[in-house]
XYZ file of C-alpha atoms in Angstrom:
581
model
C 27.213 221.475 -88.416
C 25.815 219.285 -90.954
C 22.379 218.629 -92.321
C 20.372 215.599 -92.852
C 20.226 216.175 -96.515
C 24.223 216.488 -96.491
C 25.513 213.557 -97.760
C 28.459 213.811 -95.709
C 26.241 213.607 -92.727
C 25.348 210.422 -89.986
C 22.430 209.260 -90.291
C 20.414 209.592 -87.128
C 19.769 205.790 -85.501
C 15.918 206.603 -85.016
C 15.903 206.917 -89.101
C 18.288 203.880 -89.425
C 15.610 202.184 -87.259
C 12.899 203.552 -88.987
C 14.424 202.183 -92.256
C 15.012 199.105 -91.254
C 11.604 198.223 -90.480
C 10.177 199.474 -93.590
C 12.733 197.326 -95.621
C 11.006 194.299 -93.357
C 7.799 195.265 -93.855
C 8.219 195.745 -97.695
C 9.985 191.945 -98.063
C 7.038 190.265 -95.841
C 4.272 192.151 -98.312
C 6.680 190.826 -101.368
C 6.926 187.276 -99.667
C 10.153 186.842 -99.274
C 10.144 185.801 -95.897
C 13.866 184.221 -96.658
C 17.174 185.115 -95.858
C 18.612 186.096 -99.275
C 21.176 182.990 -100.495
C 24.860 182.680 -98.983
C 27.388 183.319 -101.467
C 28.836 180.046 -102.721
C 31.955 178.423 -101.092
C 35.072 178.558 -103.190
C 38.923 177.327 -103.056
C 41.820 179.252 -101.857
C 44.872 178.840 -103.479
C 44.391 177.916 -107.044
C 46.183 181.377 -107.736
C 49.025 180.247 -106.721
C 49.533 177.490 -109.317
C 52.804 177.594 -110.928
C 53.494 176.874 -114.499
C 55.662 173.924 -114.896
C 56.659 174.215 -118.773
C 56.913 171.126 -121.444
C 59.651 168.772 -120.857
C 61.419 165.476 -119.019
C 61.085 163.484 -116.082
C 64.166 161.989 -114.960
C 63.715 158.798 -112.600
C 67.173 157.694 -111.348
C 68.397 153.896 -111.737
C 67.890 151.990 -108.196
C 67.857 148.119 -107.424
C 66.214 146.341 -110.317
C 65.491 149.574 -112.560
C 67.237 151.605 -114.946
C 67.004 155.466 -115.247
C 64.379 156.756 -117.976
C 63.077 159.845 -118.776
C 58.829 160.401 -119.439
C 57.964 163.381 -121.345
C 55.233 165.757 -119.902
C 53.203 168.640 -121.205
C 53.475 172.284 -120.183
C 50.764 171.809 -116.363
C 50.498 174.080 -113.705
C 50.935 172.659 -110.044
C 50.402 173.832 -106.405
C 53.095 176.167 -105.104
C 52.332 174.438 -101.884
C 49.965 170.757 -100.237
C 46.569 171.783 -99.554
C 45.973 172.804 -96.265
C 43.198 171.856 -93.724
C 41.395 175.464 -94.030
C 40.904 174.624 -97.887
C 39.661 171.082 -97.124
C 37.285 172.593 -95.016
C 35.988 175.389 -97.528
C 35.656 171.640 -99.640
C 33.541 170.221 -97.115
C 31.208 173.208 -96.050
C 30.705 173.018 -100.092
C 29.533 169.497 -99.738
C 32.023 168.538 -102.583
C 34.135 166.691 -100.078
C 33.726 164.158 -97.125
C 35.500 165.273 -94.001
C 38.469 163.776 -93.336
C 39.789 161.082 -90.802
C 40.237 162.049 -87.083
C 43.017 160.716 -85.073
C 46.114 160.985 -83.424
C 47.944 163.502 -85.384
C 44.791 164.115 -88.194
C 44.543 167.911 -88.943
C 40.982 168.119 -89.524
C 38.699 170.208 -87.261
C 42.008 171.426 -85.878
C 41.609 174.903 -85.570
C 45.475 175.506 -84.743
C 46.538 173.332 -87.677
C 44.171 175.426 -90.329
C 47.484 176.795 -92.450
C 49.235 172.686 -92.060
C 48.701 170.627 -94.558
C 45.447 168.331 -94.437
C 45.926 164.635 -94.014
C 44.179 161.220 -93.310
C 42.757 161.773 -96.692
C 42.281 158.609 -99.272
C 43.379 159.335 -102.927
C 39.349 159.325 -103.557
C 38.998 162.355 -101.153
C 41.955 164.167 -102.744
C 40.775 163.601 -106.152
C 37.395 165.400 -105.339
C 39.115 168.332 -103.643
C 41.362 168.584 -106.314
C 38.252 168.412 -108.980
C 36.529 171.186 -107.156
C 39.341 173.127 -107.161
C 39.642 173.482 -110.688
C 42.090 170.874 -111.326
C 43.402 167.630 -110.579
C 46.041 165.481 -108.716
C 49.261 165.394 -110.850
C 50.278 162.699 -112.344
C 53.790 160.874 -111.079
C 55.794 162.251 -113.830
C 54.565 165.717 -113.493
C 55.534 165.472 -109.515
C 58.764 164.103 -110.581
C 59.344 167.177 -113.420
C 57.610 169.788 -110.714
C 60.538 168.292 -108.169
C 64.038 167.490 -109.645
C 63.469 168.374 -113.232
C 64.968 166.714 -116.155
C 67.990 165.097 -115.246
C 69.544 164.173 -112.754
C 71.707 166.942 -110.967
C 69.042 167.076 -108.198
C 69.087 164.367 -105.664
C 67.081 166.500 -103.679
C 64.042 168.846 -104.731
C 66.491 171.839 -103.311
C 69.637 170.188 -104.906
C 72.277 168.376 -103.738
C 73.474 169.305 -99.963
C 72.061 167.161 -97.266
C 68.406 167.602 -95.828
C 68.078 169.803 -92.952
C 65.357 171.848 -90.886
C 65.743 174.549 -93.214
C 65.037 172.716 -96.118
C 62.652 169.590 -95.113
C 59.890 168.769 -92.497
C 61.520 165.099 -91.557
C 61.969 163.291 -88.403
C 64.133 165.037 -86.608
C 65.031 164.153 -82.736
C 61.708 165.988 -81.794
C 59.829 163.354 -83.482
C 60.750 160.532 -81.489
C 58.502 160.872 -78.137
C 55.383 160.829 -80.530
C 54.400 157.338 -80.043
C 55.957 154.122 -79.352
C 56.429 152.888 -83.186
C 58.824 156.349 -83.769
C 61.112 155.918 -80.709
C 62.162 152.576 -82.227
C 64.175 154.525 -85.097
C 67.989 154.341 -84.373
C 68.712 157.981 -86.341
C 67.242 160.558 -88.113
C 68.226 162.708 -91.522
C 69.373 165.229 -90.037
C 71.084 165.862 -86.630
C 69.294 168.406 -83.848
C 65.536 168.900 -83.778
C 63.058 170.905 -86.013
C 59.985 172.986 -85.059
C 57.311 170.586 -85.703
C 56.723 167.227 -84.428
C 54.357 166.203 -86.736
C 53.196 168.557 -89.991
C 54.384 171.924 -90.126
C 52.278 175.001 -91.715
C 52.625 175.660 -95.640
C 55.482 178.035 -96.811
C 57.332 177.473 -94.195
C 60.295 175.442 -94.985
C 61.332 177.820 -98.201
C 64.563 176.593 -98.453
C 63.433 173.563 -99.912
C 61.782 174.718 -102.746
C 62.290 172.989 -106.228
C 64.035 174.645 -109.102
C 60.724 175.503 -110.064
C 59.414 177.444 -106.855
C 57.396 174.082 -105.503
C 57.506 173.665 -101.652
C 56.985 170.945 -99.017
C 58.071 168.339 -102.357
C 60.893 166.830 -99.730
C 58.457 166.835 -96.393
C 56.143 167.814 -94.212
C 53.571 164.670 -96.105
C 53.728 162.214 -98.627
C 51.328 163.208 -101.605
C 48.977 161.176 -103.432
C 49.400 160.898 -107.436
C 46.912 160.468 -110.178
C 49.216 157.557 -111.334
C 48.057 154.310 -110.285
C 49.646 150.582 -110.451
C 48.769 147.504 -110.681
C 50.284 145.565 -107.974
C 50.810 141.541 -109.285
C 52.889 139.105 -107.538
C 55.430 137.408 -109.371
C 55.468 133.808 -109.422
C 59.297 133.960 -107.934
C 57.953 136.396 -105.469
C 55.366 134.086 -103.931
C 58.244 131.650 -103.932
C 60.345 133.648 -101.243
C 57.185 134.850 -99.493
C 53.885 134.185 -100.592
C 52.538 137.134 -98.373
C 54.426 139.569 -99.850
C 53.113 141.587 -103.141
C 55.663 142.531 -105.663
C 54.837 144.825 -108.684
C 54.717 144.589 -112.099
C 57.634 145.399 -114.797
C 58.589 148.942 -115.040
C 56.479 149.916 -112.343
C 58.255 147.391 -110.340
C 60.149 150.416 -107.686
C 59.854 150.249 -103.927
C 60.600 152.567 -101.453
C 64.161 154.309 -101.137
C 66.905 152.847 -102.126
C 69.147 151.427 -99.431
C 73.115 152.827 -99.621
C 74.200 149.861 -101.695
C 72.046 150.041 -103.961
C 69.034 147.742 -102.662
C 64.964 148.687 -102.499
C 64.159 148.755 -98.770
C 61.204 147.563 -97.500
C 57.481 149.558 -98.362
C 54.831 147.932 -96.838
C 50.988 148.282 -97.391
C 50.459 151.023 -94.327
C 53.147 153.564 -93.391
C 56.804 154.118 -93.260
C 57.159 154.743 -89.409
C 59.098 151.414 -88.956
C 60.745 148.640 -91.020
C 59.687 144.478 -90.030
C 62.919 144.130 -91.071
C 62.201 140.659 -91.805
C 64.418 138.655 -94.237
C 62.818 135.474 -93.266
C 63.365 132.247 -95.753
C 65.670 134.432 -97.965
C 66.087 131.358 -99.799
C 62.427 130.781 -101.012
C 60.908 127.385 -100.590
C 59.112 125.515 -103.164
C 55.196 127.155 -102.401
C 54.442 128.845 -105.481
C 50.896 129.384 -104.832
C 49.353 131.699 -107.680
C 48.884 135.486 -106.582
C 45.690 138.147 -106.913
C 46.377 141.606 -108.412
C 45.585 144.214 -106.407
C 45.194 147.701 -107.534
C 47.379 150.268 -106.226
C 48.259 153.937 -105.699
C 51.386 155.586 -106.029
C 52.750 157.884 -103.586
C 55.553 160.766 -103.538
C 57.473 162.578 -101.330
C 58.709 162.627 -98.229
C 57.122 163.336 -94.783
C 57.665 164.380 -91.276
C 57.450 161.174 -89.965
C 60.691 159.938 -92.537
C 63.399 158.539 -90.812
C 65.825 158.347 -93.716
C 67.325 160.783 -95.820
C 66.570 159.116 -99.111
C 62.930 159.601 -98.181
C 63.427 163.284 -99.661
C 65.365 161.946 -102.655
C 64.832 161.729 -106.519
C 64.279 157.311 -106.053
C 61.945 157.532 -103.133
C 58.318 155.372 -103.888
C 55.608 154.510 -102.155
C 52.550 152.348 -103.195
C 49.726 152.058 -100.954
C 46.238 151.028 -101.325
C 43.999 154.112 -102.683
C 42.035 153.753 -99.062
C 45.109 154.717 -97.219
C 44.231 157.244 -94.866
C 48.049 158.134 -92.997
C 48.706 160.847 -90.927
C 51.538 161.461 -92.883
C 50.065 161.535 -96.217
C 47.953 164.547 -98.335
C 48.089 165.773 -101.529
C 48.267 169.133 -103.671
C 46.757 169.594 -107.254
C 47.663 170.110 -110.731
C 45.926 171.722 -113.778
C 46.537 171.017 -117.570
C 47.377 173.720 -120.064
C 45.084 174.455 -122.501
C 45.415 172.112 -125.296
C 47.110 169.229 -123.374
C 43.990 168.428 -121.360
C 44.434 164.644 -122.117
C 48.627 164.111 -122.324
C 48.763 162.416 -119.215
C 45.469 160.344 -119.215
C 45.923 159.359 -122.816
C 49.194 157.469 -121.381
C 46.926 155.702 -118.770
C 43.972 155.711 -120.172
C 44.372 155.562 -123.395
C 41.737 158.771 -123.789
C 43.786 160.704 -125.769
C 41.112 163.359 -127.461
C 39.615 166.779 -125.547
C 36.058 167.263 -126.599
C 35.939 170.232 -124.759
C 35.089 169.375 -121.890
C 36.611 165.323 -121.221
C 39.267 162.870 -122.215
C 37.963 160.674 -124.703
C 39.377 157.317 -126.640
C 38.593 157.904 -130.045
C 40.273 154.493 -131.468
C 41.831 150.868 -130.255
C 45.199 151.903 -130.657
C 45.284 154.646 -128.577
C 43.581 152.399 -125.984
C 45.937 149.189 -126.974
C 49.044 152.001 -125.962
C 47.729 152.545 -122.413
C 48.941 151.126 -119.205
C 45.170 150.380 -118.217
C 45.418 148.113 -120.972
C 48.963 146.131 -119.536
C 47.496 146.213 -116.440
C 43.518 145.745 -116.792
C 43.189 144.589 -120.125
C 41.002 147.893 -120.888
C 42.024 148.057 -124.551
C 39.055 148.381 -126.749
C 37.229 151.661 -127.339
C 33.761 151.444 -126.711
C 31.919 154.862 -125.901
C 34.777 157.112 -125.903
C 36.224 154.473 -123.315
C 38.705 152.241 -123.005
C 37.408 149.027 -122.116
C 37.801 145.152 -121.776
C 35.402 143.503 -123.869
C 36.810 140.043 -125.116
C 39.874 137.745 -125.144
C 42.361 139.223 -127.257
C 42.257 142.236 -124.272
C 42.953 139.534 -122.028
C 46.249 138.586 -123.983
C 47.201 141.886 -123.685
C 47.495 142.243 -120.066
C 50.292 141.371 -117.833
C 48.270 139.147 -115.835
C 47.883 136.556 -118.828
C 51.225 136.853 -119.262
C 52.485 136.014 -115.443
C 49.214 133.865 -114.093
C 47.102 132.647 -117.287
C 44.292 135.199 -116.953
C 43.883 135.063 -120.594
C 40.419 134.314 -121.415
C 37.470 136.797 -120.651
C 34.442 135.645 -118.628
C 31.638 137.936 -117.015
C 33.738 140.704 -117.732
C 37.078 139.262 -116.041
C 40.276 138.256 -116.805
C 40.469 134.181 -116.234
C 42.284 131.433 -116.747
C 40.446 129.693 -119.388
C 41.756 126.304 -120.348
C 45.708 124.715 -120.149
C 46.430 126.802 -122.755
C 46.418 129.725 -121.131
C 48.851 128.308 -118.131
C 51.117 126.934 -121.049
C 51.447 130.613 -122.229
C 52.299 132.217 -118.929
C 55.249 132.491 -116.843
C 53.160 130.443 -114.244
C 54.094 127.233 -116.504
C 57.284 128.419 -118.324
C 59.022 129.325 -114.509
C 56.561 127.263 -112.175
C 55.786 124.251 -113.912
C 51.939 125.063 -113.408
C 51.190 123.859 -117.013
C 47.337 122.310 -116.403
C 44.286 123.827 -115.653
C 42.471 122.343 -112.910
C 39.296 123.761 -111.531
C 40.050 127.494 -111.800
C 44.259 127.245 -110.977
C 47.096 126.210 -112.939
C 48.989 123.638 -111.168
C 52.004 120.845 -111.604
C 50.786 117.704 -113.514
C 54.012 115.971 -114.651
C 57.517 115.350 -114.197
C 58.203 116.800 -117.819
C 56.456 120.169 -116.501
C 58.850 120.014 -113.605
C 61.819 119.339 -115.599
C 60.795 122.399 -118.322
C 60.323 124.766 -115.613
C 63.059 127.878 -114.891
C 62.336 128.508 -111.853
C 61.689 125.563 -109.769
C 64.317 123.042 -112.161
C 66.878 125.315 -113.275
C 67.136 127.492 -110.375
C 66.745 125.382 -107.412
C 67.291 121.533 -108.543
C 63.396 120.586 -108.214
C 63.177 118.259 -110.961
C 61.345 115.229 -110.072
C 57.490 114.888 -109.423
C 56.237 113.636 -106.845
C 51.996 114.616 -105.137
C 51.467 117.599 -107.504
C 55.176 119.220 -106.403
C 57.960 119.420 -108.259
C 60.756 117.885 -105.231
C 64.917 117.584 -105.419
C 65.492 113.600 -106.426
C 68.948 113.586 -107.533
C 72.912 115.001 -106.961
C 73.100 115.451 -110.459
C 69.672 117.910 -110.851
C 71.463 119.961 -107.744
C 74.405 120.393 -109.578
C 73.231 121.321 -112.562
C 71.152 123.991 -111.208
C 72.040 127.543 -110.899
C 71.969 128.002 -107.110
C 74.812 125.244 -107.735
C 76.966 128.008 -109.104
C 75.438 130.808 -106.499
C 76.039 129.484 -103.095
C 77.485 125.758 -103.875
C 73.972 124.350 -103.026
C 75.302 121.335 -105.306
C 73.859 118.277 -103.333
C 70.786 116.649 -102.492
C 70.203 117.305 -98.670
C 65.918 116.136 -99.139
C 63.689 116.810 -101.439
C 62.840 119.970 -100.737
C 66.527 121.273 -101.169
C 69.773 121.248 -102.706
C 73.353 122.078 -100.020
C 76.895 122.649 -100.286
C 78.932 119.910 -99.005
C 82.269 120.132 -99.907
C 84.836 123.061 -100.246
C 85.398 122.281 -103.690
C 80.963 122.986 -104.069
C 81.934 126.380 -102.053
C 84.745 127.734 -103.622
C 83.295 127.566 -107.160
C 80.593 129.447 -106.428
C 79.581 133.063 -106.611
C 79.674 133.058 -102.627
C 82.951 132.725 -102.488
C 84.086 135.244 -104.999
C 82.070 138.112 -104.296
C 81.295 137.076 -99.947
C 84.273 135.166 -99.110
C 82.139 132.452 -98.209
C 84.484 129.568 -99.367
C 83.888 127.088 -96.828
C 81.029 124.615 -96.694
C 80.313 123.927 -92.459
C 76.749 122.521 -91.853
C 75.714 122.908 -95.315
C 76.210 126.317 -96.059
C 79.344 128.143 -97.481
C 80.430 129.896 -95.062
C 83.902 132.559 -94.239
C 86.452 131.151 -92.616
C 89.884 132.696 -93.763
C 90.697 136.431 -93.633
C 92.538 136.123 -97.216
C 89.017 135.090 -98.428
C 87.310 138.051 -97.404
C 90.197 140.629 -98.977
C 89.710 138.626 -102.200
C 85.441 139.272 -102.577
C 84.000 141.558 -104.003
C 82.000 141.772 -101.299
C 85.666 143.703 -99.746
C 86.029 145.911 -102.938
C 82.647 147.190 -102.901
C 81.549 147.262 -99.568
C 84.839 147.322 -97.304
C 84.105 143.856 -95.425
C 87.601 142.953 -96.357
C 88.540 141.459 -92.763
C 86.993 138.139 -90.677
C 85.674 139.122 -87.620
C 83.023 136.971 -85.679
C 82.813 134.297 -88.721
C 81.884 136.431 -91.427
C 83.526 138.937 -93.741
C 83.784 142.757 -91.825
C 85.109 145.719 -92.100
C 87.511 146.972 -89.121
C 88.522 150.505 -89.833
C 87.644 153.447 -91.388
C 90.178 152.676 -93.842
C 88.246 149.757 -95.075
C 85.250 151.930 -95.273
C 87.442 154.714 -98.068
C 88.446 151.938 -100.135
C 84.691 151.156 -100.798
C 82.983 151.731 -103.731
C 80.071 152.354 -102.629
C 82.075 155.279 -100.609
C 83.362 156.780 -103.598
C 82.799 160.683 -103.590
C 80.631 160.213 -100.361
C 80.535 160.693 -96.987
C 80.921 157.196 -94.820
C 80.927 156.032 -91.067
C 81.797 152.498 -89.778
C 79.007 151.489 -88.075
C 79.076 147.513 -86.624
C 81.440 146.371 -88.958
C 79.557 148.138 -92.004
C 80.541 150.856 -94.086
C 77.254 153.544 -94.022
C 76.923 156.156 -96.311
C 76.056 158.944 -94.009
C 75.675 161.812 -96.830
C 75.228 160.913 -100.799
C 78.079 163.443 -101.185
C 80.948 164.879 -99.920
């Protein structure tokens, strides 16, 4: 038996009761009538950080861009994408806004807490990531975090081919989803995967970096703390004046297609391709293009329905509003005494005062990419900023369009000068300022221009265009020596139309297309087709169906772009069906 004073022993419930009301009746006399304060709301998951030490970031050569290396500074990065549950913990903080709801959104899921949150905008994932202790990594440190320093990994995991083990992708399960996904003709891997849609954290494990990072291959794309600015060339508008290209060096689309080519990225997801290659040849609208600010994105996601989407080259740029179901994020942290490496790169704030990123001097500031891209490039206020005209020279907008003169803190084109110094008037022939635009004013701007004289034969003037007038400005143009486009067909363009125009031309030797019929070169002998290069590299090396094939897995081993790969023939094209044997 045990006694009351015991402290081993219960306490009867009449005392507990008893006890309970005096502890009331002592907080009303006291006034404190309140509940006492709930403890605050914190993250999960910042221990689990890993260190990523100092080092490179290899980004492979694809399409239009060489490899290069970026250094980065010793950072510590999420083991794994934030999940919904921490999002939550975010929003019941009031540090976050809840996210988007929707067909295959996470949020308020409650059997989706451990997946990864999506429908997030880069501005929601920068304020988890800032209450978390951290930040969102910048594109280098994703690329270092994934494949490292050079470029052994085509994968995060390495080089064998994605599967369920290693990568969240779209598999066959992902097909019946909705309408957009049943359109894709095959997946990245054969068979099916557990997860339609996002899958929880941790648990594809196989996939993990050299560096212990998971989910870098699938499962979502991630928003970056690296942002672009997205200009349109002046050749760009040319071939499509809706389209937006990018700017030099940041100028990468999506995943590279198996010859070598940037497939298509467009502004909202990656669930299906336009597949549009309308007016491949351009026409003569070269209507001057806005910059648009940009994001960039990494990674691939469950919803990819290539391969390449897990690889070293894939890129995606969307606006910073995007809100996907198949995009989220994870954070990253600087080590102690490199607070400001990667923002002094971007933003030119290159000095820790202990608690920000400050720009202590114009050069540091003149270095930055907000400077080539935004003309911030004065320090004013530990801030990089643009305050006059010379920052206006220094941006790649004055440079392509003429936005070289500042007004009411913009970028603008300020008098003819500033078109005569830009590629608008050096490729487009838009050499005088009129109203706010540079346009054509002269036959001698026509005839001085790249683009429009050299390239495609437009040499004459005629209404504020520069138009084809003459044999002779066709074939002295280079599309002359490209596809034979050597004569005069109207003003607007220049055509093949002889044999002799066809088989000079580049068309011929690399396509086969020696021929001119209806005024294109076009294939019309097999012996043409084994002579291109067009056979050599890609194994079209036989006419089938007027144009240049190839007929046989044979074709398709003598291909370089086959070399040390695995291929299929695949309607008469040779398709690299693994990046290595």
């Amino acid at each position: 038996m045990t006694r009351l004073g015991d402290p081993a022993a219960p306490i009867p419930r009449r005392v507990l009761a008893g006890l309970g009301a005096l502890s009331v009746a002592i907080a009303l006399v006291a006034g404190c009538d309140q509940p006492p304060p709930k403890a605050p709301i914190t993250p999960r998951g910042k221990t689990d950080r890993v260190q990523i030490p100092a080092g490179g970031a290899f980004f492979p050569a694809s399409g239009n861009w060489g490899e290069y290396h970026r250094e980065v500074a010793t950072f510590a990065i999420d083991r794994h994408e934030v999940t919904t549950d921490q999002y939550a913990r975010c929003v019941a903080a009031q540090a976050c806004t809840p996210a988007k709801r929707g067909d295959h959104c996470n949020a308020r899921r409650v059997d989706r807490a451990d997946h990864p949150i999506n429908c997030v905008d880069r501005a929601q994932a920068e304020a988890y990531c800032g209450w978390a202790g951290g930040r969102l990594p910048t594109e280098a440190e994703w690329q270092r975090a994934a494949f490292g320093d050079g470029p052994e990994r085509f994968f995060a995991w390495g080089k064998a081919k994605p599967d369920p083990s290693r990568a969240n992708l779209c598999g066959s399960e992902c097909t019946d989803q909705s309408p957009i996904m049943r359109l894709r003709v095959w997946g990245p891997y054969e068979g099916t995967d557990p997860w339609p849609t996002t899958a929880p954290v941790g648990a594809v494990k196989a996939g993990a970096s050299a560096f212990g990072i998971e989910e870098l291959g699938g499962n979502v794309r991630e928003w970056t703390g690296s942002t672009m600015l997205q200009q349109m060339f002046p050749e760009v508008c040319v071939r499509a004046p809706d389209w937006h290209g990018v700017a030099p060096r940041k100028a990468r689309s999506g995943a590279p297609d198996d010859k070598g080519n940037d497939t298509d990225d467009d502004d909202d997801d990656d669930f299906e391709d336009d597949g549009d290659d309308d007016d491949a040849e351009g026409s003569l609208d070269d209507s001057p293009c806005e910059p648009v600010e940009r994001a960039i994105v990494r990674g691939g996601s469950f919803a990819a329905r290539d391969l390449h989407a897990a690889s070293h080259a894939y890129f995606w740029h969307p606006h910073s509003s995007s809100q996907e179901p198949d995009l989220g994020f994870r954070c990253a942290e600087s080590a102690p005494g490199t607070e400001c490496f990667a923002e002094c790169s971007q933003t030119g704030r290159c000095s820790w005062d202990g608690n920000q990123c400050l720009a202590d001097s114009d050069e540091s500031c003149r270095r930055s990419d907000e400077c080539e891209q935004l003309g911030h490039c004065t320090a004013v206020d530990g801030a990089c900023k643009l305050t006059d005209s010379d920052d206006c020279r220094a941006t790649f907008g004055c440079q392509t369009i003429g936005h070289c003169s500042y007004r009411d803190g913009d970028c603008v084109v300020g008098s003819s000068v500033d078109c005569r110094r830009s590629h608008a008037c050096t490729a487009h022939a838009r050499c005088l300022l009129q109203g706010e635009d540079c346009v054509i004013s002269s036959a001698d701007d026509c005839r001085q221009s790249a683009h429009l004289c050299k390239e495609l034969g437009a040499c004459g003037f005629d209404r504020g265009d520069c138009i084809v007038v003459s044999d002779e400005d066709c074939s002295a143009s280079k599309r002359c020596q490209e596809d034979g486009s050597c004569t005069m067909l109207n003003e607007q363009n220049c055509r093949p139309k002889t044999d002799a125009h066809c088989r000079g031309s580049a068309a011929c030797r690399k396509l086969g297309r020696c021929f001119a019929r209806k005024d294109v070169c076009t294939e019309l002998e097999d012996e043409d087709c084994a002579k291109s290069e067009n056979c050599r590299t890609y194994g079209a090396c036989h006419l089938q169906d007027d144009r240049c094939t190839a007929t046989s897995q044979a074709d398709c081993q003598k291909a370089a772009i086959c070399a040390g790969k695995r291929c299929r023939l695949s309607d008469g094209e040779c398709e690299v069906t693994a990046p290595f044997p």
